[in-house]
Tab-separated table of C-alpha atoms in Angstrom:
chain	number	residue	atom	x	y	z
A	1	GLN	CA	55.138	-41.810	-18.270
A	2	LYS	CA	56.267	-38.258	-19.778
A	3	HIS	CA	55.365	-39.508	-23.294
A	4	ILE	CA	51.565	-39.529	-21.539
A	5	LEU	CA	51.483	-36.151	-20.106
A	6	LYS	CA	52.910	-34.172	-23.390
A	7	ASN	CA	50.289	-35.682	-25.144
A	8	SER	CA	47.063	-35.539	-23.558
A	9	SER	CA	47.983	-31.615	-23.427
A	10	LEU	CA	44.453	-29.772	-25.033
A	11	ARG	CA	47.391	-27.602	-25.960
A	12	ASN	CA	49.462	-29.845	-27.825
A	13	LYS	CA	46.760	-30.775	-30.020
A	14	PHE	CA	46.520	-27.566	-31.521
A	15	TRP	CA	49.867	-27.151	-32.470
A	16	THR	CA	50.004	-30.105	-34.554
A	17	ASP	CA	51.260	-30.856	-38.249
A	18	ASN	CA	48.115	-32.223	-39.287
A	19	LYS	CA	45.907	-29.209	-39.811
A	20	TYR	CA	43.078	-31.074	-40.304
A	21	SER	CA	43.460	-32.341	-36.411
A	22	SER	CA	44.436	-28.636	-35.103
A	23	LEU	CA	40.812	-27.443	-37.191
A	24	TYR	CA	39.041	-30.014	-34.874
A	25	TRP	CA	40.674	-29.380	-31.665
A	26	ILE	CA	40.171	-25.262	-32.131
A	27	SER	CA	36.709	-26.487	-33.382
A	28	VAL	CA	35.864	-28.331	-29.971
A	29	LEU	CA	37.616	-25.482	-27.513
A	30	ILE	CA	34.951	-22.719	-29.296
A	31	GLY	CA	32.226	-25.271	-29.230
A	32	SER	CA	33.050	-25.534	-25.602
A	33	PHE	CA	33.220	-22.262	-24.706
A	34	ALA	CA	29.929	-21.220	-26.828
A	35	LEU	CA	28.280	-23.971	-24.675
A	36	CYS	CA	29.199	-22.897	-21.383
A	37	VAL	CA	27.904	-19.072	-22.511
A	38	PHE	CA	24.817	-20.380	-23.523
A	39	LEU	CA	24.578	-22.734	-19.802
A	40	SER	CA	25.881	-19.938	-17.704
A	41	TYR	CA	23.390	-17.143	-19.406
A	42	ASP	CA	20.042	-17.844	-17.315
A	43	ILE	CA	22.602	-17.960	-13.952
A	44	VAL	CA	23.720	-14.425	-14.592
A	45	LEU	CA	20.175	-13.416	-15.600
A	46	LYS	CA	18.838	-14.674	-12.386
A	47	TRP	CA	22.012	-13.750	-10.395
A	48	TYR	CA	21.003	-10.072	-11.647
A	49	ASP	CA	17.487	-9.974	-12.577
A	50	SER	CA	16.138	-11.848	-9.157
A	51	PRO	CA	18.393	-11.839	-6.138
A	52	VAL	CA	16.050	-12.280	-3.943
A	53	ASN	CA	13.242	-14.916	-3.186
A	54	ARG	CA	10.639	-14.471	-1.190
A	55	PHE	CA	9.121	-17.216	0.097
A	56	ASN	CA	10.984	-18.641	2.613
A	57	ILE	CA	8.340	-18.891	5.921
A	58	ASN	CA	9.395	-17.252	8.994
A	59	GLU	CA	9.289	-18.200	12.674
A	60	PRO	CA	5.454	-17.576	13.691
A	61	ARG	CA	4.882	-14.296	15.346
A	62	HIS	CA	2.296	-13.639	17.744
A	63	ILE	CA	-1.029	-11.999	17.330
A	64	SER	CA	-0.172	-9.325	20.147
A	65	GLU	CA	3.198	-8.158	17.756
A	66	ASN	CA	0.844	-6.784	14.709
A	67	PRO	CA	-1.583	-3.988	15.163
A	68	PHE	CA	-5.180	-4.347	14.640
A	69	PRO	CA	-5.953	-3.000	11.124
A	70	ALA	CA	-7.330	0.445	10.787
A	71	ILE	CA	-10.862	0.536	9.248
A	72	THR	CA	-11.901	3.321	7.188
A	73	ILE	CA	-15.798	3.597	7.310
A	74	CYS	CA	-17.389	5.812	4.365
A	75	HIS	CA	-20.655	6.890	3.977
A	76	ASN	CA	-22.016	6.170	0.348
A	77	ASP	CA	-23.681	9.470	0.760
A	78	PRO	CA	-21.703	12.077	1.624
A	79	ILE	CA	-23.634	15.602	0.979
A	80	SER	CA	-26.878	15.308	3.632
A	81	SER	CA	-29.603	15.493	1.658
A	82	ASN	CA	-31.637	16.538	4.400
A	83	ILE	CA	-29.434	19.921	5.071
A	84	MET	CA	-29.314	20.468	1.151
A	85	ASN	CA	-32.374	19.702	-1.061
A	86	LEU	CA	-29.778	18.855	-4.330
A	87	ALA	CA	-32.729	18.254	-6.314
A	88	SER	CA	-33.190	22.127	-6.358
A	89	VAL	CA	-29.021	23.313	-6.893
A	90	LEU	CA	-29.355	21.332	-10.152
A	91	ASN	CA	-31.786	24.094	-11.467
A	92	TRP	CA	-29.599	27.201	-10.686
A	93	GLU	CA	-28.990	29.405	-13.376
A	94	ARG	CA	-25.542	30.862	-13.940
A	95	GLU	CA	-26.396	34.094	-14.403
A	96	ASN	CA	-28.188	34.172	-11.254
A	97	LYS	CA	-25.352	32.809	-8.864
A	98	THR	CA	-22.209	34.320	-6.995
A	99	ASP	CA	-18.867	32.315	-7.855
A	100	GLU	CA	-19.292	31.029	-3.983
A	101	GLU	CA	-22.426	29.632	-4.603
A	102	TRP	CA	-21.521	28.176	-8.095
A	103	GLN	CA	-18.082	26.795	-6.706
A	104	THR	CA	-20.489	25.430	-3.779
A	105	LEU	CA	-21.765	23.508	-6.701
A	106	ASN	CA	-18.845	21.854	-8.285
A	107	ILE	CA	-17.473	20.195	-4.806
A	108	VAL	CA	-21.278	19.326	-4.378
A	109	TYR	CA	-21.244	17.744	-7.786
A	110	GLU	CA	-17.854	16.107	-7.309
A	111	MET	CA	-18.396	14.284	-4.108
A	112	CYS	CA	-21.779	12.976	-5.160
A	113	GLN	CA	-20.409	11.953	-8.252
A	114	TRP	CA	-23.316	13.314	-10.492
A	115	LYS	CA	-23.300	12.708	-14.430
A	116	HIS	CA	-25.818	15.476	-14.676
A	117	LYS	CA	-24.977	18.790	-16.689
A	118	ILE	CA	-24.051	22.121	-14.845
A	119	VAL	CA	-21.103	24.075	-15.933
A	120	LYS	CA	-18.021	22.567	-14.705
A	121	LEU	CA	-15.055	24.903	-13.291
A	122	GLU	CA	-11.274	24.129	-13.327
A	123	ASN	CA	-10.686	25.390	-10.122
A	124	ILE	CA	-12.225	25.416	-6.204
A	125	ASP	CA	-10.888	27.768	-3.720
A	126	PRO	CA	-9.877	25.408	-0.873
A	127	LYS	CA	-11.699	27.521	1.831
A	128	ILE	CA	-14.907	26.808	0.142
A	129	VAL	CA	-13.950	22.804	0.272
A	130	TYR	CA	-13.919	23.474	3.639
A	131	LYS	CA	-16.853	25.309	4.373
A	132	VAL	CA	-19.130	22.561	1.988
A	133	LEU	CA	-17.687	20.094	4.023
A	134	LYS	CA	-18.368	21.714	7.500
A	135	GLU	CA	-22.082	22.928	6.103
A	136	PHE	CA	-22.778	20.092	4.395
A	137	SER	CA	-21.260	16.739	4.493
A	138	THR	CA	-22.522	13.531	6.229
A	139	LYS	CA	-21.268	13.675	9.680
A	140	CYS	CA	-19.152	11.069	11.875
A	141	GLU	CA	-21.881	11.864	14.879
A	142	ASP	CA	-24.906	10.820	12.005
A	143	THR	CA	-22.615	8.179	10.960
A	144	ILE	CA	-20.972	5.765	14.103
A	145	LYS	CA	-22.869	5.881	16.918
A	146	GLN	CA	-20.905	2.507	18.412
A	147	ILE	CA	-17.708	1.703	18.645
A	148	ARG	CA	-17.205	-1.579	21.587
A	149	TRP	CA	-14.136	-2.746	21.185
A	150	LYS	CA	-12.993	-5.801	23.121
A	151	ASP	CA	-15.480	-5.570	26.229
A	152	LYS	CA	-15.287	-1.804	26.490
A	153	ILE	CA	-18.705	0.232	24.282
A	154	ILE	CA	-17.485	3.295	23.459
A	155	ASP	CA	-20.399	6.015	23.369
A	156	ARG	CA	-18.574	8.762	21.522
A	157	PRO	CA	-16.744	7.183	19.135
A	158	CYS	CA	-16.300	10.435	16.913
A	159	GLU	CA	-13.519	11.474	19.408
A	160	ILE	CA	-11.136	8.343	17.986
A	161	MET	CA	-12.543	8.585	14.460
A	162	GLN	CA	-10.336	10.535	11.762
A	163	PRO	CA	-11.341	12.390	9.159
A	164	ILE	CA	-9.689	11.708	5.887
A	165	PHE	CA	-10.303	11.709	2.068
A	166	LEU	CA	-10.674	8.761	0.312
A	167	LEU	CA	-10.355	10.453	-3.116
A	168	ASN	CA	-13.716	12.940	-3.673
A	169	ASN	CA	-15.496	10.803	-0.301
A	170	LEU	CA	-14.942	12.000	2.620
A	171	CYS	CA	-14.809	8.604	5.533
A	172	PHE	CA	-13.883	8.452	8.604
A	173	SER	CA	-10.748	6.214	10.247
A	174	PHE	CA	-10.500	3.532	13.357
A	175	ASN	CA	-6.916	2.984	14.692
A	176	ALA	CA	-5.002	4.691	11.436
A	177	LEU	CA	-1.997	6.320	13.142
A	178	PRO	CA	-2.532	9.702	14.958
A	179	TYR	CA	-1.960	12.501	12.979
A	180	HIS	CA	0.478	14.188	14.168
A	181	ASP	CA	3.010	10.680	13.543
A	182	MET	CA	0.893	10.209	10.205
A	183	TYR	CA	1.743	12.930	8.305
A	184	ARG	CA	4.262	15.871	8.506
A	185	GLN	CA	1.235	18.957	8.318
A	186	VAL	CA	-2.246	17.839	9.683
A	187	PRO	CA	-3.843	16.900	6.100
A	188	TYR	CA	-6.410	19.794	4.875
A	189	LYS	CA	-7.609	21.283	8.419
A	190	LEU	CA	-9.899	18.406	8.404
A	191	GLN	CA	-10.114	18.625	12.162
A	192	ASP	CA	-9.944	21.558	12.960
A	193	VAL	CA	-13.525	22.054	10.700
A	194	LEU	CA	-15.079	19.230	11.355
A	195	GLN	CA	-14.287	19.528	15.337
A	196	ILE	CA	-13.981	15.607	15.833
A	197	GLY	CA	-10.403	12.796	16.159
A	198	LYS	CA	-8.869	15.300	18.326
A	199	LYS	CA	-8.856	12.909	21.488
A	200	TRP	CA	-7.058	10.210	19.374
A	201	SER	CA	-4.705	12.282	17.237
A	202	ASN	CA	-3.306	13.687	20.369
A	203	LEU	CA	-1.598	9.940	21.304
A	204	THR	CA	1.640	9.429	20.321
A	205	SER	CA	2.598	5.770	18.279
A	206	ASN	CA	4.575	3.497	19.832
A	207	TRP	CA	4.800	1.232	16.563
A	208	ASN	CA	5.906	1.355	12.877
A	209	LEU	CA	6.754	-1.541	10.253
A	210	ASP	CA	10.552	-1.800	11.118
A	211	ASP	CA	10.473	-2.340	14.868
A	212	GLY	CA	7.046	-3.327	15.772
A	213	TYR	CA	6.293	-2.166	19.426
A	214	SER	CA	8.479	-0.224	21.555
A	215	GLY	CA	8.467	-0.394	25.549
A	216	ASN	CA	6.000	-2.422	27.040
A	217	LEU	CA	3.020	-0.010	27.573
A	218	THR	CA	-0.531	-1.690	28.541
A	219	SER	CA	-2.245	0.404	26.255
A	220	ASN	CA	-0.341	0.056	22.548
A	221	ILE	CA	-1.422	2.940	20.220
A	222	PRO	CA	-2.235	1.525	17.529
A	223	TRP	CA	-4.140	-0.731	19.273
A	224	ASN	CA	-3.916	-4.274	19.321
A	225	MET	CA	-5.429	-7.760	19.966
A	226	LYS	CA	-3.847	-9.864	22.616
A	227	SER	CA	-5.871	-13.532	21.745
A	228	THR	CA	-8.882	-14.709	19.825
A	229	SER	CA	-10.970	-15.858	22.766
A	230	PHE	CA	-14.358	-14.531	21.243
A	231	TRP	CA	-15.071	-11.163	23.012
A	232	ASN	CA	-11.789	-9.834	21.272
A	233	THR	CA	-13.662	-7.898	18.503
A	234	VAL	CA	-14.823	-4.953	17.816
A	235	GLU	CA	-18.129	-3.799	16.471
A	236	PHE	CA	-19.415	-0.781	14.574
A	237	ILE	CA	-23.118	0.456	14.877
A	238	LEU	CA	-23.775	2.823	11.973
A	239	ALA	CA	-26.673	4.786	10.382
A	240	GLN	CA	-27.826	6.288	7.645
A	241	LYS	CA	-30.793	8.213	7.488
A	242	ASP	CA	-33.521	8.070	4.400
A	243	ALA	CA	-34.225	11.257	2.638
A	244	ALA	CA	-36.530	12.819	0.416
A	245	TYR	CA	-33.186	13.738	-1.873
A	246	GLY	CA	-30.700	11.943	-2.037
A	247	CYS	CA	-27.017	12.751	-2.802
A	248	SER	CA	-26.080	9.353	-4.198
A	249	SER	CA	-28.366	6.216	-5.456
A	250	LYS	CA	-25.828	4.244	-3.662
A	251	GLN	CA	-27.149	3.527	0.114
A	252	GLY	CA	-25.302	1.625	3.221
A	253	PHE	CA	-21.740	1.908	3.572
A	254	THR	CA	-18.482	0.756	2.460
A	255	VAL	CA	-15.485	-0.277	5.215
A	256	TYR	CA	-11.914	-0.223	4.704
A	257	PHE	CA	-8.929	-2.567	6.259
A	258	HIS	CA	-5.582	-1.663	6.007
A	259	SER	CA	-2.631	-1.092	7.931
A	260	PRO	CA	-2.377	1.529	10.582
A	261	SER	CA	0.227	3.756	8.290
A	262	ASP	CA	-1.424	3.641	5.208
A	263	VAL	CA	-3.359	6.536	3.561
A	264	PRO	CA	-6.546	4.599	2.947
A	265	ASP	CA	-6.785	3.333	-1.184
A	266	TYR	CA	-9.077	1.270	-3.102
A	267	SER	CA	-6.319	-1.523	-3.169
A	268	HIS	CA	-7.271	-1.603	0.066
A	269	SER	CA	-9.336	-5.012	1.245
A	270	SER	CA	-13.350	-3.894	1.582
A	271	LEU	CA	-16.345	-4.259	1.998
A	272	LYS	CA	-19.955	-3.134	1.591
A	273	LEU	CA	-22.910	-3.293	4.017
A	274	SER	CA	-26.093	-1.546	3.663
A	275	LYS	CA	-29.285	-0.884	6.113
A	276	ASN	CA	-30.954	-3.802	8.486
A	277	SER	CA	-27.739	-5.720	8.446
A	278	HIS	CA	-24.585	-7.450	10.443
A	279	SER	CA	-21.480	-8.639	9.105
A	280	TYR	CA	-19.197	-10.545	10.319
A	281	VAL	CA	-15.673	-10.839	9.558
A	282	GLN	CA	-12.566	-12.624	10.236
A	283	ILE	CA	-8.923	-10.928	9.118
A	284	LEU	CA	-6.338	-12.827	8.425
A	285	THR	CA	-2.870	-11.075	8.957
A	286	GLN	CA	-0.474	-11.275	5.940
A	287	LEU	CA	3.175	-9.980	6.661
A	288	SER	CA	6.145	-10.128	5.119
A	289	LEU	CA	9.688	-9.287	6.313
A	290	THR	CA	13.236	-9.074	5.063
A	291	ASP	CA	16.576	-10.794	6.188
A	292	ASP	CA	18.848	-8.246	7.992
A	293	GLY	CA	21.785	-9.746	5.593
A	294	LEU	CA	19.625	-7.335	2.711
A	295	LYS	CA	20.148	-4.452	5.010
A	296	SER	CA	23.624	-3.629	2.946
A	297	TRP	CA	21.765	-3.929	-0.505
A	298	THR	CA	20.240	-1.048	-2.519
A	299	PRO	CA	16.892	-0.757	-2.619
A	300	GLU	CA	16.657	-1.340	-6.072
A	301	LYS	CA	18.423	-4.385	-6.040
A	302	ARG	CA	16.560	-5.784	-2.694
A	303	GLY	CA	12.839	-4.568	-4.274
A	304	CYS	CA	12.150	-3.085	-0.845
A	305	TYR	CA	12.664	0.399	1.170
A	306	TYR	CA	13.108	0.405	4.366
A	307	LEU	CA	11.407	3.187	6.263
A	308	ASN	CA	14.436	5.478	6.522
A	309	GLU	CA	15.618	4.684	3.109
A	310	LYS	CA	12.895	7.195	1.217
A	311	TRP	CA	11.524	10.405	2.281
A	312	LEU	CA	8.041	11.545	1.002
A	313	LYS	CA	6.610	15.192	1.443
A	314	TYR	CA	3.218	14.682	3.377
A	315	ASN	CA	3.933	11.403	5.259
A	316	THR	CA	6.147	10.471	8.100
A	317	LYS	CA	6.203	7.013	7.585
A	318	TYR	CA	6.935	5.233	4.210
A	319	SER	CA	4.870	2.268	2.332
A	320	TYR	CA	3.898	1.808	-1.388
A	321	ILE	CA	0.526	3.163	-1.254
A	322	ASN	CA	1.574	6.447	0.655
A	323	CYS	CA	4.225	6.826	-2.023
A	324	TYR	CA	2.288	6.512	-5.210
A	325	VAL	CA	-0.747	8.636	-3.138
A	326	GLU	CA	2.178	11.300	-3.029
A	327	CYS	CA	3.473	10.932	-6.550
A	328	GLN	CA	-0.402	11.438	-7.708
A	329	VAL	CA	-0.774	14.298	-5.998
A	330	ASN	CA	3.100	15.711	-6.945
A	331	TYR	CA	2.000	14.837	-10.854
A	332	THR	CA	-1.565	16.603	-10.525
A	333	LYS	CA	-0.198	19.729	-9.525
A	334	SER	CA	1.994	19.432	-12.453
A	335	LEU	CA	0.369	18.849	-14.934
A	336	CYS	CA	-2.784	20.232	-14.315
A	337	GLY	CA	-2.267	23.507	-11.665
A	338	CYS	CA	-4.286	21.998	-9.139
A	339	ALA	CA	-4.212	19.837	-6.305
A	340	PRO	CA	-6.762	16.928	-5.930
A	341	ILE	CA	-9.587	16.905	-3.332
A	342	PHE	CA	-8.121	14.492	-1.088
A	343	ARG	CA	-4.711	16.850	-0.596
A	344	ILE	CA	-6.257	20.690	-0.398
A	345	SER	CA	-3.932	22.822	0.014
A	346	SER	CA	-3.343	26.211	0.493
A	347	SER	CA	-1.102	26.801	-2.302
A	348	PHE	CA	-2.621	25.578	-4.491
A	349	PRO	CA	-6.549	25.659	-6.017
A	350	VAL	CA	-8.942	22.586	-6.147
A	351	CYS	CA	-9.456	20.699	-9.248
A	352	GLY	CA	-12.492	21.491	-10.404
A	353	PRO	CA	-14.726	18.490	-12.430
A	354	LYS	CA	-13.555	20.551	-15.641
A	355	LEU	CA	-10.050	19.066	-15.053
A	356	LYS	CA	-10.834	15.666	-14.183
A	357	HIS	CA	-9.908	14.255	-17.717
A	358	CYS	CA	-6.466	15.937	-16.666
A	359	GLN	CA	-6.772	14.276	-13.181
A	360	ALA	CA	-7.355	10.827	-15.258
A	361	ASN	CA	-4.228	11.678	-17.374
A	362	ALA	CA	-2.354	11.746	-14.326
A	363	ALA	CA	-3.421	8.475	-13.198
A	364	ILE	CA	-2.767	7.054	-16.016
A	365	HIS	CA	0.827	8.619	-16.260
A	366	ILE	CA	1.598	6.879	-12.747
A	367	GLN	CA	-0.159	3.596	-12.724
A	368	ARG	CA	3.672	1.740	-13.173
A	369	ALA	CA	4.611	3.754	-9.946
A	370	TYR	CA	8.492	2.258	-9.804
A	371	HIS	CA	8.711	4.126	-13.201
A	372	THR	CA	7.368	7.184	-12.631
A	373	CYS	CA	8.115	7.817	-8.772
A	374	LYS	CA	10.394	4.399	-7.464
A	375	CYS	CA	7.935	2.934	-5.564
A	376	LEU	CA	8.915	-0.163	-3.731
A	377	PRO	CA	7.037	-1.509	-1.782
A	378	SER	CA	8.192	-1.878	2.429
A	379	CYS	CA	10.680	-4.600	3.260
A	380	THR	CA	8.252	-5.288	6.034
A	381	ASP	CA	5.125	-5.149	5.508
A	382	ILE	CA	1.840	-5.657	6.617
A	383	ASP	CA	-1.897	-6.818	4.759
A	384	TYR	CA	-4.993	-7.977	5.745
A	385	GLU	CA	-7.309	-10.518	4.224
A	386	LEU	CA	-10.719	-10.372	4.519
A	387	SER	CA	-13.252	-13.316	4.747
A	388	TYR	CA	-17.152	-12.322	5.467
A	389	SER	CA	-20.395	-13.187	6.221
A	390	THR	CA	-23.636	-10.835	5.829
A	391	VAL	CA	-27.504	-11.267	7.555
A	392	SER	CA	-30.536	-9.338	7.935
A	393	LYS	CA	-30.876	-8.116	11.553
A	394	ASN	CA	-33.902	-6.457	13.139
A	395	PHE	CA	-32.181	-3.660	15.296
A	396	SER	CA	-35.677	-2.576	16.519
A	397	TYR	CA	-35.671	-6.358	19.143
A	398	ILE	CA	-32.511	-4.536	20.660
A	399	LYS	CA	-32.996	-0.629	21.007
A	400	LYS	CA	-33.836	-1.061	24.335
A	401	SER	CA	-30.000	-2.007	24.882
A	402	LEU	CA	-28.481	1.311	22.658
A	403	MET	CA	-28.484	4.181	24.803
A	404	PHE	CA	-27.886	6.589	21.342
A	405	LEU	CA	-31.278	5.890	19.905
A	406	ASP	CA	-33.502	9.477	19.993
A	407	ASN	CA	-35.847	10.979	18.400
A	408	LEU	CA	-33.584	11.570	15.442
A	409	THR	CA	-32.528	7.637	15.125
A	410	ASP	CA	-34.346	4.987	14.185
A	411	SER	CA	-33.484	1.825	14.628
A	412	ASN	CA	-34.266	0.877	10.850
A	413	ASP	CA	-31.334	3.288	9.756
A	414	LEU	CA	-28.643	1.137	11.288
A	415	ALA	CA	-26.146	-1.626	10.405
A	416	SER	CA	-23.563	-3.020	12.417
A	417	ILE	CA	-19.909	-4.923	11.163
A	418	GLU	CA	-17.921	-6.509	13.936
A	419	ALA	CA	-14.074	-7.403	13.098
A	420	THR	CA	-11.978	-9.851	14.732
A	421	VAL	CA	-8.505	-11.504	14.162
A	422	ASN	CA	-8.876	-15.346	13.689
A	423	LEU	CA	-5.919	-16.611	14.011
A	424	GLU	CA	-3.300	-16.821	17.481
A	425	HIS	CA	0.267	-16.250	15.287
A	426	THR	CA	1.146	-15.551	12.053
A	427	TRP	CA	3.617	-17.033	9.641
A	428	PRO	CA	5.277	-14.577	7.540
A	429	LEU	CA	7.237	-14.535	3.880
A	430	ARG	CA	10.683	-13.569	4.588
A	431	ARG	CA	12.656	-11.785	1.548
A	432	ASN	CA	16.072	-13.091	1.360
A	433	ALA	CA	19.147	-13.380	-0.656
A	434	GLU	CA	18.351	-16.360	-3.582
A	435	ASP	CA	22.112	-16.895	-3.176
A	436	THR	CA	25.866	-15.513	-2.002
A	437	ASN	CA	28.051	-14.118	-4.858
A	438	LEU	CA	30.267	-17.086	-3.683
A	439	GLY	CA	27.138	-19.709	-4.449
A	440	TYR	CA	26.695	-17.960	-7.728
A	441	ILE	CA	30.321	-18.035	-8.950
A	442	SER	CA	30.038	-21.811	-7.763
A	443	LYS	CA	27.577	-22.225	-10.564
A	444	ILE	CA	29.046	-20.991	-13.009
A	445	ALA	CA	32.728	-22.658	-12.100
A	446	GLY	CA	30.448	-25.868	-12.320
A	447	MET	CA	29.453	-25.092	-15.772
A	448	THR	CA	32.457	-24.038	-17.016
A	449	ASN	CA	34.287	-27.398	-15.749
A	450	LEU	CA	31.147	-29.090	-17.160
A	451	CYS	CA	31.356	-28.023	-20.943
A	452	ARG	CA	35.577	-27.408	-20.583
A	453	GLY	CA	37.130	-29.200	-18.194
A	454	VAL	CA	38.708	-25.991	-16.472
A	455	SER	CA	39.970	-26.082	-12.781
A	456	LEU	CA	42.155	-22.673	-11.208
A	457	ILE	CA	45.254	-25.408	-11.792
A	458	SER	CA	44.383	-25.634	-15.892
A	459	VAL	CA	43.944	-21.691	-16.092
A	460	LEU	CA	47.313	-21.279	-13.691
A	461	ASP	CA	48.284	-23.863	-17.026
A	462	ASN	CA	46.886	-21.990	-19.684
A	463	PHE	CA	48.405	-18.718	-18.352
A	464	TYR	CA	51.838	-19.817	-18.121
A	465	PHE	CA	51.535	-21.601	-21.407
A	466	PHE	CA	50.439	-18.317	-23.486
A	467	PHE	CA	52.040	-15.647	-21.213
A	468	ILE	CA	54.925	-17.033	-19.220
A	469	ASN	CA	56.256	-19.195	-21.394
A	470	PRO	CA	57.266	-17.414	-24.423
A	471	PHE	CA	59.220	-15.202	-22.300
A	472	PHE	CA	61.993	-17.729	-21.687
A	473	GLN	CA	61.804	-19.833	-25.115
């Protein structure tokens, strides 16, 4: 038995009188070690590069636990051509107009997205932007005529619609977080200038992405649906007047659906409406959660931020979109020395049309927002996918039931959109660890044992042979 143990030990095969035998076994040792490293490389790489798996389905969440999406409505003709004769202003001569008038034209040029040749300015006074919005913009009252939330008619809808810029377009948001809950400062004085949305913005939200709704309030802010029954819908009736001189060749409206805590963005789900049409929208809520076991991980390793882990200068609520937009604003200010029109600041001039290329360069530099801005997804994220159908609709047949119709509003100028959530439950995706540290170590140990026959006993045996035994010989 001693003879078997003595001759079966691998180290005894290294030190033999036969140099070819020793060379053979040394080659076997080196080859097995190289094979072990090669096969273990993928395990180690996955450990560092993809420690999180996002494809585990969590238990279902009821519709009442999720907010109804914020709906942002943008009029495709942002400057009221019934107030301002847009065809005439393009014939202005520079020397015949004051600097304020010329800045006014540059603002209209930007909002209408014209391609005409004019004298373009680099910077515009924010006060003149507010003045243009107050005097010439297409107002909420002229755009949103009625809202029906569930079974309740809201005849003065602009009291709960908050004004917001989406790039160069003035829009109005329904069911977004109230201004004072979403922004560190009420944005760009829009509400004071346009005098709308104050009823909603004075409310206090009891919801956030990470914790959901707090308290047992009968009316949650933002609003949510309790079930998918037929009357649990929201309907908007919109108006667009015909004009002899249009700001834009685009007719109708663009409607965006997004999280109540997100700044509206072109990347959000959207659809376009035209006059004399009705769109029915079914909303599919997509929710991503994060396992509590990952809270101790760094955001970079986890691949997401909780709300309290990244501070934003303008927004109180973190999200990838809010981070990206803020980064774009900061980079534009640094590169161009001005603020984009969608984030007017009293301390910075507004970027004029002459700096459009500079703004485009700033946007290009931050397209990879993670590397430039360190923006990551939210650890709890909500998004909305739309399916919809649009049909023509003659509103003259129901004009008697539309109390807002007057001599200034023709039933032929109307469009409507109705939206509802189509599933009673949502099955969220959950971000969790691909494996534990012990699990990865076990995989590497198993691979090592496969290639070299290594065990804890053999490791201690070799340690004794190489480092302890020589001192006792």
